[in-house]
mmCIF file of C-alpha atoms in Angstrom:
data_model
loop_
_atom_site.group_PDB
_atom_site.id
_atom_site.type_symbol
_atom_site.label_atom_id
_atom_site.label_comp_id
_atom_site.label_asym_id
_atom_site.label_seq_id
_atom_site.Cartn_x
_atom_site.Cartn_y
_atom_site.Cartn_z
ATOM 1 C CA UNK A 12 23.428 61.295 -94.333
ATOM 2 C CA UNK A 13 21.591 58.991 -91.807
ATOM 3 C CA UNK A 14 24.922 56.918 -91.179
ATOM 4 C CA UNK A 15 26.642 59.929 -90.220
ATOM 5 C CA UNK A 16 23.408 61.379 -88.068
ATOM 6 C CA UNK A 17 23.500 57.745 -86.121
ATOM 7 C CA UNK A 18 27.463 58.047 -85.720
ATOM 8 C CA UNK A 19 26.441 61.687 -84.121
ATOM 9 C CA UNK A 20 24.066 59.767 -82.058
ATOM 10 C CA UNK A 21 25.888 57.424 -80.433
ATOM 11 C CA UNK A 22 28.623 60.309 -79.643
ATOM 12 C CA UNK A 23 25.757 62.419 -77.858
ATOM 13 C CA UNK A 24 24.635 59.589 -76.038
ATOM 14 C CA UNK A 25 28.693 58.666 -74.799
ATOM 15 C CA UNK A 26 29.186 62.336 -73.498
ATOM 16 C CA UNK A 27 25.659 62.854 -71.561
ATOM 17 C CA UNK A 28 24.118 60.424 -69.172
ATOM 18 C CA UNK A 29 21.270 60.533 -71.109
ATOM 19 C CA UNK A 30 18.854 62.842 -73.566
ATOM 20 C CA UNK A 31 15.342 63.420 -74.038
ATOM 21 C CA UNK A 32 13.954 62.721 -77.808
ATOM 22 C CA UNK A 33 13.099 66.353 -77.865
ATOM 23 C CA UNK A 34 17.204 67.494 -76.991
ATOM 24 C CA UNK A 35 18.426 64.617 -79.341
ATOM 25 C CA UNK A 36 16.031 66.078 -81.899
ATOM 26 C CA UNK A 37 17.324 69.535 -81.611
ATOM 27 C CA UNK A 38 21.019 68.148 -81.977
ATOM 28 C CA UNK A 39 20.127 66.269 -84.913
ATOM 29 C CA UNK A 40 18.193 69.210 -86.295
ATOM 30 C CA UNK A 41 15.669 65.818 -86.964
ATOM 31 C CA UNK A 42 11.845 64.975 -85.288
ATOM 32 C CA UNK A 43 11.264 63.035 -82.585
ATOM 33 C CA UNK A 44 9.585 60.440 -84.491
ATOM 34 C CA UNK A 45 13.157 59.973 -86.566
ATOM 35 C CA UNK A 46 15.315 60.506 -83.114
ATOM 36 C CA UNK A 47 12.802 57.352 -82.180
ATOM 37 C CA UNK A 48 13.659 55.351 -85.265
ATOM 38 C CA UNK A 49 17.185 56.003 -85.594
ATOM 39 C CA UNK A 50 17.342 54.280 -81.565
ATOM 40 C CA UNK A 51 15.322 51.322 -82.884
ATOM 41 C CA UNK A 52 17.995 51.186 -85.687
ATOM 42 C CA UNK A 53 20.994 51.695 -83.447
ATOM 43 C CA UNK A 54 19.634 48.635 -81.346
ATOM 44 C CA UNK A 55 18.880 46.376 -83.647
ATOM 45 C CA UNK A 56 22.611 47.232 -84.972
ATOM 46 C CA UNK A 57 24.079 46.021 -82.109
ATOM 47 C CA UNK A 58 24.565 49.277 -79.954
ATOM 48 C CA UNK A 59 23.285 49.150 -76.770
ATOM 49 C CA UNK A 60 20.944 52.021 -76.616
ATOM 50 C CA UNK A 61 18.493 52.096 -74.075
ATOM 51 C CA UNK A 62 14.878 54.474 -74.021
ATOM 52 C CA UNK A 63 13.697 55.076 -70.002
ATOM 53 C CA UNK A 64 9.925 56.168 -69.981
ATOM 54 C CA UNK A 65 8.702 58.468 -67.886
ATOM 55 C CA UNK A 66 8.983 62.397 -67.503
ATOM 56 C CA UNK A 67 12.293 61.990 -65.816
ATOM 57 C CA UNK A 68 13.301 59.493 -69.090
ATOM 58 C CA UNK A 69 15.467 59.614 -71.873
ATOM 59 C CA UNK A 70 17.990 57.613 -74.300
ATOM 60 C CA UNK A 71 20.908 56.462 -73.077
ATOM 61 C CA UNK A 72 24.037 54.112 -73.966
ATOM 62 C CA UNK A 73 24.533 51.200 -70.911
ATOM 63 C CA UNK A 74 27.465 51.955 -68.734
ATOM 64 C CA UNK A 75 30.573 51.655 -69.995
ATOM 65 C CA UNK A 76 29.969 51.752 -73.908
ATOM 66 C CA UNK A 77 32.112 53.296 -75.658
ATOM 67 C CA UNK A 78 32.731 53.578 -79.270
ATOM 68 C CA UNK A 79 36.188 54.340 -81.080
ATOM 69 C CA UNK A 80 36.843 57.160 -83.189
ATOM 70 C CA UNK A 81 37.100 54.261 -86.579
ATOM 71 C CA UNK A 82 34.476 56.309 -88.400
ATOM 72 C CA UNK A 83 36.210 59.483 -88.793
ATOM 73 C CA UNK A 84 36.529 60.487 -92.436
ATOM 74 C CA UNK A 85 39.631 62.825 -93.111
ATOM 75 C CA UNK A 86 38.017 65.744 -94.059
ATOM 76 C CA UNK A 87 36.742 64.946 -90.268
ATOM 77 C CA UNK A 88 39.949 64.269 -88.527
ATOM 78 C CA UNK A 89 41.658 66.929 -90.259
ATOM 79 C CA UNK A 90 38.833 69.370 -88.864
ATOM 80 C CA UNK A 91 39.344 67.767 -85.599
ATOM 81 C CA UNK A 92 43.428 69.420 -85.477
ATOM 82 C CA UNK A 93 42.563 72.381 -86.387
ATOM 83 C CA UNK A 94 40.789 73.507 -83.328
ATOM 84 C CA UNK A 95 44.128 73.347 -81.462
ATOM 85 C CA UNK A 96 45.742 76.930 -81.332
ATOM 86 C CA UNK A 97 49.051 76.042 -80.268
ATOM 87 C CA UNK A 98 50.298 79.506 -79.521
ATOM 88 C CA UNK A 99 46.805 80.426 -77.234
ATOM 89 C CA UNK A 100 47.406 76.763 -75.560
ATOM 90 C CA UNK A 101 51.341 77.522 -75.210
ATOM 91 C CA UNK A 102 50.318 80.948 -73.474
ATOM 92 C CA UNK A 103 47.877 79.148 -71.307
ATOM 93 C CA UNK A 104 50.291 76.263 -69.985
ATOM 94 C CA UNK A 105 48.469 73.911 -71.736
ATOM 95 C CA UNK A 106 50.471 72.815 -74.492
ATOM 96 C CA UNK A 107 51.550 69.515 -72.923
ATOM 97 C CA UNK A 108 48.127 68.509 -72.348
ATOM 98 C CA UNK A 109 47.295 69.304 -75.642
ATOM 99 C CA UNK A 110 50.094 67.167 -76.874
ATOM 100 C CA UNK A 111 49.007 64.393 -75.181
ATOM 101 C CA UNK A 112 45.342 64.811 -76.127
ATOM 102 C CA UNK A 113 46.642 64.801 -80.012
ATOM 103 C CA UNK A 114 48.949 61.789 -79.551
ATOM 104 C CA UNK A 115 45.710 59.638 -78.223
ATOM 105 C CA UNK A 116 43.493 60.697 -80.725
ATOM 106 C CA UNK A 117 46.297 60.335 -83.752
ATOM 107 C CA UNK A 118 46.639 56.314 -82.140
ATOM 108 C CA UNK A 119 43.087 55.999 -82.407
ATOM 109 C CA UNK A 120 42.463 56.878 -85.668
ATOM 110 C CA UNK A 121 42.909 54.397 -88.611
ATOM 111 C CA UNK A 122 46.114 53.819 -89.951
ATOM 112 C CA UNK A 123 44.893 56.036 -93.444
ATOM 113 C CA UNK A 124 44.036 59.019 -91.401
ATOM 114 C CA UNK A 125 47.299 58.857 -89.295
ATOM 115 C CA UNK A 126 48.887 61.724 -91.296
ATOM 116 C CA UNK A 127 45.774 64.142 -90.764
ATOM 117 C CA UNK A 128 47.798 66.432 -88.186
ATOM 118 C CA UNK A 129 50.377 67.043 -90.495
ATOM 119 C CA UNK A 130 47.333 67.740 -93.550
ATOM 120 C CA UNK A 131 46.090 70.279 -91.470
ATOM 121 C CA UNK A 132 49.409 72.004 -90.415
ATOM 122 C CA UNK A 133 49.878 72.589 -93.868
ATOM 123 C CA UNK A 134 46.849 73.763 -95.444
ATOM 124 C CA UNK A 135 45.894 76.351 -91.817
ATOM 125 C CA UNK A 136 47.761 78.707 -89.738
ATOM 126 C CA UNK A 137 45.846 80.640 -87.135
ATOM 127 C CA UNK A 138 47.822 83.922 -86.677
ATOM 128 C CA UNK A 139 45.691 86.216 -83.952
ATOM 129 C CA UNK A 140 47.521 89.087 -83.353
ATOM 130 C CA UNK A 141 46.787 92.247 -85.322
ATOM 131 C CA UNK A 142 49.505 93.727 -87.958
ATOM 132 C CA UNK A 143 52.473 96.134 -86.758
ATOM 133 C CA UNK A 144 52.150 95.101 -83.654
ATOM 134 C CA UNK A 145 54.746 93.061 -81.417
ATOM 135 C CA UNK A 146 52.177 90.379 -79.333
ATOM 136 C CA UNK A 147 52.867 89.911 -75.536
ATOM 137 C CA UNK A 148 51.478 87.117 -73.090
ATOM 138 C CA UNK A 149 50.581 88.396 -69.751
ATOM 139 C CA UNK A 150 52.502 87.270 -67.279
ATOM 140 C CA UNK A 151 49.599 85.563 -65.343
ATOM 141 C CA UNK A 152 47.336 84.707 -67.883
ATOM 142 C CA UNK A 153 48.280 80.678 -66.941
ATOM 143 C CA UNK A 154 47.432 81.624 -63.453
ATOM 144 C CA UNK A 155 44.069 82.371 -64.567
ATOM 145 C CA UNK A 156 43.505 79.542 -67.336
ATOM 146 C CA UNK A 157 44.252 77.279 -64.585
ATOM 147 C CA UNK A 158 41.564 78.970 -62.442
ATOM 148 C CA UNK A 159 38.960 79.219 -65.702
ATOM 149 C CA UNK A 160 39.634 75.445 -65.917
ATOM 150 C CA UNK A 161 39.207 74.750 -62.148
ATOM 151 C CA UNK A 162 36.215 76.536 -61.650
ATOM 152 C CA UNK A 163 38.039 78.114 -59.138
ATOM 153 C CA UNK A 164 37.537 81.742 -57.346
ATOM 154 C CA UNK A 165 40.480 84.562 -57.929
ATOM 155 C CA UNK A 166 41.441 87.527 -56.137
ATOM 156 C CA UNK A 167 42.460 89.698 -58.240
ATOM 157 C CA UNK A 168 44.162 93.414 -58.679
ATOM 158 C CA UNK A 169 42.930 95.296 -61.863
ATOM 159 C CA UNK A 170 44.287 98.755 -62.710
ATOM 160 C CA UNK A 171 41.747 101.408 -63.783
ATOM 161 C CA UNK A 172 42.463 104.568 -64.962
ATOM 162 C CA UNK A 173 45.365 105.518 -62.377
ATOM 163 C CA UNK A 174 44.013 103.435 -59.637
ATOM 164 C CA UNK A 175 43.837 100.172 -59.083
ATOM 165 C CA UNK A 176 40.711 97.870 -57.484
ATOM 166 C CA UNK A 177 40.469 94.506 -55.249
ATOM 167 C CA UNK A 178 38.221 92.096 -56.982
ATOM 168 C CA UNK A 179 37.156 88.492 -55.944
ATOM 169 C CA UNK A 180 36.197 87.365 -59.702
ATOM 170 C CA UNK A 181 34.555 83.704 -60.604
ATOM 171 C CA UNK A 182 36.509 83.202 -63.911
ATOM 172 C CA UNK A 183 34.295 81.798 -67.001
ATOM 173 C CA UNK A 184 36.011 81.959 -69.356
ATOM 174 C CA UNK A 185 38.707 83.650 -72.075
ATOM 175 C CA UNK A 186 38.449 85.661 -75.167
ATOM 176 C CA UNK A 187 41.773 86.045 -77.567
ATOM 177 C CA UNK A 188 40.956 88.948 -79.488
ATOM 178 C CA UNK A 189 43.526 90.580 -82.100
ATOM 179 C CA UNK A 190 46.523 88.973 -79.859
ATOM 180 C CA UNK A 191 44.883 90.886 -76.702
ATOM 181 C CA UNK A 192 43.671 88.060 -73.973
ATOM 182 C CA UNK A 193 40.603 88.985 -71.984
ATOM 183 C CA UNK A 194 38.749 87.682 -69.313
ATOM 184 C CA UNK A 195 35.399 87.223 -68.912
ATOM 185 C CA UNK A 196 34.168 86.618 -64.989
ATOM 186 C CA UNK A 197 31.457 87.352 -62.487
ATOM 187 C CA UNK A 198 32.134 89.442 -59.817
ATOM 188 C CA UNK A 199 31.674 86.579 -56.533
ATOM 189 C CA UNK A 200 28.579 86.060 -54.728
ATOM 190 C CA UNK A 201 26.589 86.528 -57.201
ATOM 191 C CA UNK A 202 27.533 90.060 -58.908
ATOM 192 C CA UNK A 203 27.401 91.167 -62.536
ATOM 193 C CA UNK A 204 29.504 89.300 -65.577
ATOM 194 C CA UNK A 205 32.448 91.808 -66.683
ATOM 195 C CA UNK A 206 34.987 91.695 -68.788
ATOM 196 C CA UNK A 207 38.635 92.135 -68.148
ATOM 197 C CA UNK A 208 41.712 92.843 -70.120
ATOM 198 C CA UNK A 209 44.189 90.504 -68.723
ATOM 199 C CA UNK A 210 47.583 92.496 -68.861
ATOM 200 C CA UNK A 211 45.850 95.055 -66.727
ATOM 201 C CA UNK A 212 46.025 92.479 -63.802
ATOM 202 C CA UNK A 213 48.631 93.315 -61.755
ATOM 203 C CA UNK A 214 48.132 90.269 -59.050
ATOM 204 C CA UNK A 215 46.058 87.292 -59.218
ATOM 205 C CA UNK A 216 45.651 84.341 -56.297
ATOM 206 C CA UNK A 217 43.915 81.796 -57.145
ATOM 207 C CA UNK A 218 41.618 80.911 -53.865
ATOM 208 C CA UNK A 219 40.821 77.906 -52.844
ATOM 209 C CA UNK A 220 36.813 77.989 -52.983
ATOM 210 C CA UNK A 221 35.440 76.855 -56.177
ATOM 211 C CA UNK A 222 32.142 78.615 -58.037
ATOM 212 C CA UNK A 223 29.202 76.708 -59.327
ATOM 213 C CA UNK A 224 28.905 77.853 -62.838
ATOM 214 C CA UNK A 225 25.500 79.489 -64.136
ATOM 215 C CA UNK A 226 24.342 76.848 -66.078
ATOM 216 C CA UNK A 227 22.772 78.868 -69.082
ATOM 217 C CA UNK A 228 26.061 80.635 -69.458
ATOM 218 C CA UNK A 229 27.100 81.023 -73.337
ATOM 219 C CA UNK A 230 30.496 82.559 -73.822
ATOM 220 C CA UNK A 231 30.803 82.966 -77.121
ATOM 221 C CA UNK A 232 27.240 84.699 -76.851
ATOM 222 C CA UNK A 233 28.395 86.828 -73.873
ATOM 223 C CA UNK A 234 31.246 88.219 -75.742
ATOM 224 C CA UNK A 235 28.997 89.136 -78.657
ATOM 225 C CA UNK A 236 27.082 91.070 -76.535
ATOM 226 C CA UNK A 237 29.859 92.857 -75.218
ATOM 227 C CA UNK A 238 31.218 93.698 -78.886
ATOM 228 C CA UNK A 239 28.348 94.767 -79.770
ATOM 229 C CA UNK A 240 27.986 96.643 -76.999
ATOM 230 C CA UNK A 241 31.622 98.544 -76.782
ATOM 231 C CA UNK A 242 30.929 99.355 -80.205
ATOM 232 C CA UNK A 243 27.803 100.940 -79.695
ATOM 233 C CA UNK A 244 29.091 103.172 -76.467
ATOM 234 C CA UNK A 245 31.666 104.760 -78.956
ATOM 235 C CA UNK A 246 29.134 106.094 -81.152
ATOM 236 C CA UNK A 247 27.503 109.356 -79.966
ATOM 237 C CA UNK A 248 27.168 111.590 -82.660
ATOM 238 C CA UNK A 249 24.925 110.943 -85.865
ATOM 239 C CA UNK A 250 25.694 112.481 -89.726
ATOM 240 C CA UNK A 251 23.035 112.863 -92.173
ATOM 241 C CA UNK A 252 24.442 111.810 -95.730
ATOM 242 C CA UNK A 253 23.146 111.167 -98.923
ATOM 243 C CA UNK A 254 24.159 108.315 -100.825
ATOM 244 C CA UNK A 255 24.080 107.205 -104.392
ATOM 245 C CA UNK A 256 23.530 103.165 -105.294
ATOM 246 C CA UNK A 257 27.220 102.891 -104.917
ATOM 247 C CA UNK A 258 27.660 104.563 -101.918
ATOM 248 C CA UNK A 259 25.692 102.968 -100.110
ATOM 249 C CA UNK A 260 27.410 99.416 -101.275
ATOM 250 C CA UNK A 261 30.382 101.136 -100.024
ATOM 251 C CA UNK A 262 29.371 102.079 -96.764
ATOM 252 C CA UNK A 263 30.090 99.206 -94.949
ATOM 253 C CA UNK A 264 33.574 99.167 -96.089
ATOM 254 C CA UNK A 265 34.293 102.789 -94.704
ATOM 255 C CA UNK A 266 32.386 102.996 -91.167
ATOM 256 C CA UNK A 267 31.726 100.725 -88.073
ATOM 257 C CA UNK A 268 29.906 97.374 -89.573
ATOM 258 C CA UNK A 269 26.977 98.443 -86.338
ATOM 259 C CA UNK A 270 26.540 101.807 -87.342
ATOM 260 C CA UNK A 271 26.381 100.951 -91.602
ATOM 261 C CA UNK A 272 23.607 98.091 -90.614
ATOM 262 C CA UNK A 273 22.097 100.765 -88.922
ATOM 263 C CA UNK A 274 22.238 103.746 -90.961
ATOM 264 C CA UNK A 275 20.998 101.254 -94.186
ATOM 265 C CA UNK A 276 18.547 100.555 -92.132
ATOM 266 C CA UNK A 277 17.008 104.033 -91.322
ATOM 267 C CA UNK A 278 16.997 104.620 -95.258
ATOM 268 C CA UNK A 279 13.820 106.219 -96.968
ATOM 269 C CA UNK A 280 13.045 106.281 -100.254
ATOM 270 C CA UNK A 281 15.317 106.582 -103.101
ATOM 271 C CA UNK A 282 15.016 110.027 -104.617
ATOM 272 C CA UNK A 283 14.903 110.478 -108.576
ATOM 273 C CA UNK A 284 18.467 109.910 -108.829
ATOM 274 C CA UNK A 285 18.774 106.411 -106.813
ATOM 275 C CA UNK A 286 19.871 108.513 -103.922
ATOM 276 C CA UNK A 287 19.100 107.449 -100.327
ATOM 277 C CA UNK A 288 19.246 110.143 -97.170
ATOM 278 C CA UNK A 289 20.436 107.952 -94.367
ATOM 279 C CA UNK A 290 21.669 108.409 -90.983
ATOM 280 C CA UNK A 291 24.974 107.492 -89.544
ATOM 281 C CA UNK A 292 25.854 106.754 -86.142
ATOM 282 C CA UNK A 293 29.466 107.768 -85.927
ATOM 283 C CA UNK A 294 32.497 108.295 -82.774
ATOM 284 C CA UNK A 295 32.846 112.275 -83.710
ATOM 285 C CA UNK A 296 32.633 114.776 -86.524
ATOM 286 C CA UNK A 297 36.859 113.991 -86.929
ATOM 287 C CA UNK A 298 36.060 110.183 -87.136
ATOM 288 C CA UNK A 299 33.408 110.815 -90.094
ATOM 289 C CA UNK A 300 35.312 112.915 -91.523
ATOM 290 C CA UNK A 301 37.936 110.026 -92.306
ATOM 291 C CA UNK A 302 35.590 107.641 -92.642
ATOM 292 C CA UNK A 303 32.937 109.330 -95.100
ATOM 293 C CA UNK A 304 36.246 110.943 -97.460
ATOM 294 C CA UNK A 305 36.856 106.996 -98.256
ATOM 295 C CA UNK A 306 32.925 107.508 -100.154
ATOM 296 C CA UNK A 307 34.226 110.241 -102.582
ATOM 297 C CA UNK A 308 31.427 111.742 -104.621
ATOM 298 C CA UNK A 309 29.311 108.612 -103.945
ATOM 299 C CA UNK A 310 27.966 110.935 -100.578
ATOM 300 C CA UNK A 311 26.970 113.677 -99.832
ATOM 301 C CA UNK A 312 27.079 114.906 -96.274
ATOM 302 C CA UNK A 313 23.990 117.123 -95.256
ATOM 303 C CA UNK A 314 24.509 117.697 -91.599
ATOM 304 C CA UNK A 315 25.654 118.874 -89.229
ATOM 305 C CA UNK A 316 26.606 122.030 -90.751
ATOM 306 C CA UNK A 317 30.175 122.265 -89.671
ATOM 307 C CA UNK A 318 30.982 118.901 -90.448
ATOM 308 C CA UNK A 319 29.413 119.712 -94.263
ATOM 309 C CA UNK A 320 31.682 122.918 -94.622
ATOM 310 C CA UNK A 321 34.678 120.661 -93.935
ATOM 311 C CA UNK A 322 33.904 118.437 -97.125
ATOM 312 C CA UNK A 323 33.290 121.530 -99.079
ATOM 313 C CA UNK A 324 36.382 123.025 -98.784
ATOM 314 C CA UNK A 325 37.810 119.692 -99.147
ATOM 315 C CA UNK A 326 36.017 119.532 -102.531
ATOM 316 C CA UNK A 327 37.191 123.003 -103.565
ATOM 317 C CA UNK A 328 40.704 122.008 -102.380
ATOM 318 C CA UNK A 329 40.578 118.986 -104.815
ATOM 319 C CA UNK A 330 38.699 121.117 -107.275
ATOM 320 C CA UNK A 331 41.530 123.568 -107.525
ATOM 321 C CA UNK A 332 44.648 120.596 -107.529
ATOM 322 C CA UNK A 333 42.703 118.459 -110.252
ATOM 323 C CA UNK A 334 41.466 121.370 -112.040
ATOM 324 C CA UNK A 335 45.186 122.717 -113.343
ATOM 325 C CA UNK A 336 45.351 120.339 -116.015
ATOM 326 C CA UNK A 337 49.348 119.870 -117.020
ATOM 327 C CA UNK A 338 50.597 120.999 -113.580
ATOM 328 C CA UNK A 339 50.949 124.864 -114.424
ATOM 329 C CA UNK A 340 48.126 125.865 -111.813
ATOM 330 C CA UNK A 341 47.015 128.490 -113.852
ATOM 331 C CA UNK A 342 44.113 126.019 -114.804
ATOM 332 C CA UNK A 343 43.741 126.314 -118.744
ATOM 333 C CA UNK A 344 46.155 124.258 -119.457
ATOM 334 C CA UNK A 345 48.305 126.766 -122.145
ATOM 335 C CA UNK A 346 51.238 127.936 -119.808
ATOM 336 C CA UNK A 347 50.902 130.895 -120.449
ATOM 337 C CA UNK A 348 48.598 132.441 -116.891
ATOM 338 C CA UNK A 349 46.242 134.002 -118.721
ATOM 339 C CA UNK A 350 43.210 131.663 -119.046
ATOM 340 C CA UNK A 351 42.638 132.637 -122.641
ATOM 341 C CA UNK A 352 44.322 129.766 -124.408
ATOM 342 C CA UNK A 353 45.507 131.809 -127.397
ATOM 343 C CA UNK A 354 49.618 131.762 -126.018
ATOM 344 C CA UNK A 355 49.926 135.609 -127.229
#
């Protein structure tokens, strides 16, 4: 454990200038008092690591160390090519440098690790776009990577509705989600962060003034928020349902994950049959409808009224096809229409 915490140590200290104990600390999820021992350690080793004092101070490696990528072990390097997504770097235009990236790391490795690409091709495939559906690249999504990358200002042409609207967008960054690119910008000198689906771009020019990037700025964070976000705008309406034990295992499998974590949440007491009275924040009455049938008898809807009726009927309807026994539909189960069982 501490061998490979130093190794992460001295790879910190290569790609920063220099850290503070307390930010090497909180990379090596470690105190300061060990981030202080494992530099004593590191020095005495032989690696030239170097503590300034001072507010302003910090570790740091003397210019021009560098350490080579010998104490990789495969489980390592064969996590290392998987992050490539060679059809998301193709669609960018940047599956040369990708190439070229691989080819340098695969000579640096050691001579038992050289087949690690070809491990990892064969034990991962990252397929993004959703099912029954044919995937497209936008036509000036590479435009835009190469902006992203740049740090470089766009104008750009989005359609909305049936209009379409001039924007002059700092680009930070790109989302593939379910085979659909998006891109996630600021609106120039110094507007709101918004995101955009890229095959709604109908002309992009990449500018020539470049953006200083907000510092703080978390994509993968910013995206969440956005999820989250989208998801809640689609749910206006609420249901009030009963559900047994198993039901309420179940819900998460039949509505928005959001709006189950939410409805479990809001749950009171279980009655005297295990029963909880929860409520669900769904799209529409149609929508819950769908979703809630997947349930069965493991809920009970109690409002809105309408929305109730709907699964009675559906009940009796069920009621009546289930109830004819051998297929008859006179419902006793004789042949005969009567009811009375006695075939005379």
């Amino acid at each position: 454990m501490r061998a490979a915490r130093l190794i992460k140590m001295v790879l910190l200290l290569q790609s920063r200038p220099s850290m503070t104990a307390a930010e090497l600390a909180r990379e090596l999820e470690v105190s300061e008092r060990t981030v202080t021992r494992d530099a004593q350690a590191l020095s005495e080793a032989g690696v030239p690591v170097y503590a300034d004092r001072g507010r302003a101070g910090g570790y740091r490696l003397i210019d021009g160390y560098r350490t080579r990528l010998t104490g990789l072990a495969r489980t390592e390097a064969e996590a290392l090519f998987l992050s490539g997504v060679p059809g998301a770097l193709r669609e960018m235009g940047l599956q040369d440098a990708a190439g070229a990236a691989r080819l340098k790391v695969s000579a640096a490795l050691l001579p038992s690790l050289r087949d690690a690409p070809d491990s990892a091709a064969r034990r991962f495939h990252l397929d993004a776009p959703a099912w029954f559906r044919e995937p497209e690249t936008p036509g000036l999504l590479p435009v835009i990577a190469e902006a992203v990358w740049a740090d470089r200002r766009i104008g750009a042409v989005y359609r909305r509705g049936e209009g379409s609207v001039e924007r002059e967008l700092e680009p930070y960054g790109l989302v593939l989600k379910a085979g659909v690119w998006y891109l996630c910008a600021r609106v120039a000198d110094g507007g709101v962060f918004r995101t955009y689906r890229i095959d709604r771009f109908s002309a992009v020019d990449a500018l020539e003034e470049r953006f200083e990037r907000v510092a703080d700025f978390d994509l993968a964070a910013f995206w969440a928020g956005q999820v989250e976000r989208f998801a809640r705008s689609l749910l206006r309406a609420g249901v009030v349902v009963r559900l047994s034990p198993r039901g309420a295992r179940r819900l998460p499998y039949a509505v928005d994950p959001l709006a189950a974590r939410e409805a479990l949440a809001s749950a009171g007491e279980p009655d005297g049959e295990g029963w909880v009275t929860v409520t669900v924040p769904v799209e529409s009455e149609d929508v819950a409808h769908g979703q809630l049938t997947a349930l069965g008898p493991e809920a009970e809807v109690l409002a809105p009224a309408g929305l109730r009726e709907r699964f009675a009927a559906d009940a009796a309807r069920l009621a009546a096809r289930y109830g004819r026994g051998d297929g008859d539909g006179d419902g006793d189960g004789d042949g005969d229409g009567d009811g009375d069982g006695d075939g005379g």
